[in-house]
PDB file of C-alpha atoms in Angstrom:
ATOM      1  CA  UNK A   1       0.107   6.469  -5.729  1.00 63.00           C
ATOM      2  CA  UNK A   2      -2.179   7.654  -3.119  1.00 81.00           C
ATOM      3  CA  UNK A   3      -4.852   5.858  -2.129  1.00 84.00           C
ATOM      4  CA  UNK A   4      -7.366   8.403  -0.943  1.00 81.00           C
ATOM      5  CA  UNK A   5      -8.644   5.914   2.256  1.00 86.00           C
ATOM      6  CA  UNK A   6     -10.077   7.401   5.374  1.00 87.00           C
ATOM      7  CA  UNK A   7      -7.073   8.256   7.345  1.00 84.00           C
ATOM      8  CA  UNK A   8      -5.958   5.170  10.223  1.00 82.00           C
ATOM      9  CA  UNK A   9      -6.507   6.820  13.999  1.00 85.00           C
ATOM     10  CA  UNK A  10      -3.303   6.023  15.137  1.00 87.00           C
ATOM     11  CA  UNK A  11      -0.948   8.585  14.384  1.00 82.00           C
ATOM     12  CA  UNK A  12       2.105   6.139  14.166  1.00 87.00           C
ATOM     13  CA  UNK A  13       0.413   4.729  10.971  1.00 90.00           C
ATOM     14  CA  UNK A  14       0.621   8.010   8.609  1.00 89.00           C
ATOM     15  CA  UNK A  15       3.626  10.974   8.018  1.00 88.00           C
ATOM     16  CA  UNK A  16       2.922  14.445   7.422  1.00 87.00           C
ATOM     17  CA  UNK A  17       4.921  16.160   4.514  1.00 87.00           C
ATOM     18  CA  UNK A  18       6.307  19.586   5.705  1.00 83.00           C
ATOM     19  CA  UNK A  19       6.477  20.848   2.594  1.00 87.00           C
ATOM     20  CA  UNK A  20       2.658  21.251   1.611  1.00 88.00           C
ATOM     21  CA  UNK A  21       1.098  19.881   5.074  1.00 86.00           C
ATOM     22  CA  UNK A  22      -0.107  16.930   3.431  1.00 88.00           C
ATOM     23  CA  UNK A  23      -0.776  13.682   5.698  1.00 88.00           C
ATOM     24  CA  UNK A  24      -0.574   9.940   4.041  1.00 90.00           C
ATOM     25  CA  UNK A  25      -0.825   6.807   5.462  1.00 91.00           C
ATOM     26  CA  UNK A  26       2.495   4.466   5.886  1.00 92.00           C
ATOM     27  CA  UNK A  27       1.815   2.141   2.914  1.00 91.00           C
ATOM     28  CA  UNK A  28       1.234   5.269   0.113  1.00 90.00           C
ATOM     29  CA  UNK A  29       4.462   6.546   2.114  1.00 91.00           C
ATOM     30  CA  UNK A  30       6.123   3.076   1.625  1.00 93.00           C
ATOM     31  CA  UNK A  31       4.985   2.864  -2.148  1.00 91.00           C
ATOM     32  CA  UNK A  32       5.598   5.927  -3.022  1.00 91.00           C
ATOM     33  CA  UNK A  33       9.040   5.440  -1.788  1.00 92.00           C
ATOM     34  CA  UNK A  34       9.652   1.964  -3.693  1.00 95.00           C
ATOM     35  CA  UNK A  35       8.821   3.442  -6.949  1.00 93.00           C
ATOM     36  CA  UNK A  36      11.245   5.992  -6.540  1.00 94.00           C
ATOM     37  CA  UNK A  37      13.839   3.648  -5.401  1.00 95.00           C
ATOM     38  CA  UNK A  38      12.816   1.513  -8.325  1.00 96.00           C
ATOM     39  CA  UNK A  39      13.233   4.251 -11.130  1.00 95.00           C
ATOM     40  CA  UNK A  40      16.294   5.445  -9.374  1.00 95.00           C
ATOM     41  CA  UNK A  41      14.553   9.029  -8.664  1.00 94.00           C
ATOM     42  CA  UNK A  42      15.122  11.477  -6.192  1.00 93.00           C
ATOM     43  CA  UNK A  43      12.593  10.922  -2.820  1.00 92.00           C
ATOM     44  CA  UNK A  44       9.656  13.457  -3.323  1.00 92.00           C
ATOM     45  CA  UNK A  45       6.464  14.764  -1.681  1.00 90.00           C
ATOM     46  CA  UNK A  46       3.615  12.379  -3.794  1.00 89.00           C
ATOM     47  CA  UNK A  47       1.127  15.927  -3.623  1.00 87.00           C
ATOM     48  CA  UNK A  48       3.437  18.772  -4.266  1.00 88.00           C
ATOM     49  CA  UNK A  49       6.262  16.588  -5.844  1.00 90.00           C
ATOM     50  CA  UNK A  50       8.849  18.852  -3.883  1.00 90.00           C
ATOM     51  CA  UNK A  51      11.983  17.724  -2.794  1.00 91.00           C
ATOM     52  CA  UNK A  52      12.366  15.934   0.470  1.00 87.00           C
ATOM     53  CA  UNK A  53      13.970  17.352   3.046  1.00 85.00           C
ATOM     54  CA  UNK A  54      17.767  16.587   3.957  1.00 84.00           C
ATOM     55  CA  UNK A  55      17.969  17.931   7.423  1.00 89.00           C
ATOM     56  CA  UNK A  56      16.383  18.899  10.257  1.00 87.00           C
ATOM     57  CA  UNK A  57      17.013  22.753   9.594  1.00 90.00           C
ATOM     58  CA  UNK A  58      15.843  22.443   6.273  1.00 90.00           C
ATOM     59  CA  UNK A  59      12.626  20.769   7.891  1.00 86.00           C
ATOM     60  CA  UNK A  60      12.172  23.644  10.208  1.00 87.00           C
ATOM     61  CA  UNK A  61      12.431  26.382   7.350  1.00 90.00           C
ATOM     62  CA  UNK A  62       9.974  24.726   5.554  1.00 89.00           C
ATOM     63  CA  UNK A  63       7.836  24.140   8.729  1.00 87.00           C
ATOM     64  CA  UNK A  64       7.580  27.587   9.832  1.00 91.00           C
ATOM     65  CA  UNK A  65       7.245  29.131   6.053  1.00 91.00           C
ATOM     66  CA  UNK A  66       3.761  26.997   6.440  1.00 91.00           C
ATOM     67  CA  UNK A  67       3.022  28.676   9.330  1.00 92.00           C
ATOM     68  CA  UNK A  68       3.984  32.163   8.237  1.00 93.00           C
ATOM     69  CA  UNK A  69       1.072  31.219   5.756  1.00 93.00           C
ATOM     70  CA  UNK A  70      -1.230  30.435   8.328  1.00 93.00           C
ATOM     71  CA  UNK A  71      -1.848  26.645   7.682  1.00 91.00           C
ATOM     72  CA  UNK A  72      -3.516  25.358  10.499  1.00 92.00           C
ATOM     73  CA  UNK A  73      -2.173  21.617  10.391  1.00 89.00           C
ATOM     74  CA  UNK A  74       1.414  23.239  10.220  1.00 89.00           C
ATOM     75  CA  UNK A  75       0.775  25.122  13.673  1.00 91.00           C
ATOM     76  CA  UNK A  76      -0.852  21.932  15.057  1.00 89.00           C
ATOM     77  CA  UNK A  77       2.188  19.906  14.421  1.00 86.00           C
ATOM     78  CA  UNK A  78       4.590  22.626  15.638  1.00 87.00           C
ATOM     79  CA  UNK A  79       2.350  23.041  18.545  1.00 90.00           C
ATOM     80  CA  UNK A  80       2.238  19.532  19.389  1.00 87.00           C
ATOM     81  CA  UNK A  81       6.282  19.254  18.649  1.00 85.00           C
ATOM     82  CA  UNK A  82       6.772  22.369  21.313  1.00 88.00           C
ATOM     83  CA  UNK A  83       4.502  20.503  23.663  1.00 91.00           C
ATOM     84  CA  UNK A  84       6.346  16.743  24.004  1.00 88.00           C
ATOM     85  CA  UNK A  85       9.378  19.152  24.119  1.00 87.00           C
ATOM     86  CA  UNK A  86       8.035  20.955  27.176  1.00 83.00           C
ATOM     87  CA  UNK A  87       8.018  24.408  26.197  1.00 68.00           C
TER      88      UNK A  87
END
């Protein structure tokens, strides 16, 4: 259930995916989520139907296979991460 909107400026309001680099706002998030809790299935990307992530090293593998494969919203992201970190 995506609902194909113009994306909300705020950041805060939308999650990017790490598996495909796929951004969606909060409530197709929050939906998509529900019906998964309500047929008692596992949590999954809505574009690339992947498995969510468990961990944080997980996240990372996935993260930097994207970049390896030059997606430009993965560096962004990774960029931006390395930044608030201070590196």
């Amino acid at each position: 259930p995506i609902c194909c909107l113009p994306m909300p400026f705020d950041a805060k309001k939308s999650i990017m995916y790490h598996c495909c680099s796929k951004v969606i706002c909060d409530g197709c998030d929050h939906a998509n989520r529900m019906r998964e809790i309500r047929g008692k299935l596992k949590f999954k990307c809505p574009f690339c139907r992947k498995l969510t992530v468990e961990t944080d090293e997980e996240r990372d593998k996935r993260w930097m296979k994207r970049i390896e494969a030059n997606d430009p919203a993965a560096m962004n992201q990774k960029g931006a991460q390395q930044y608030n970190k201070g590196d």
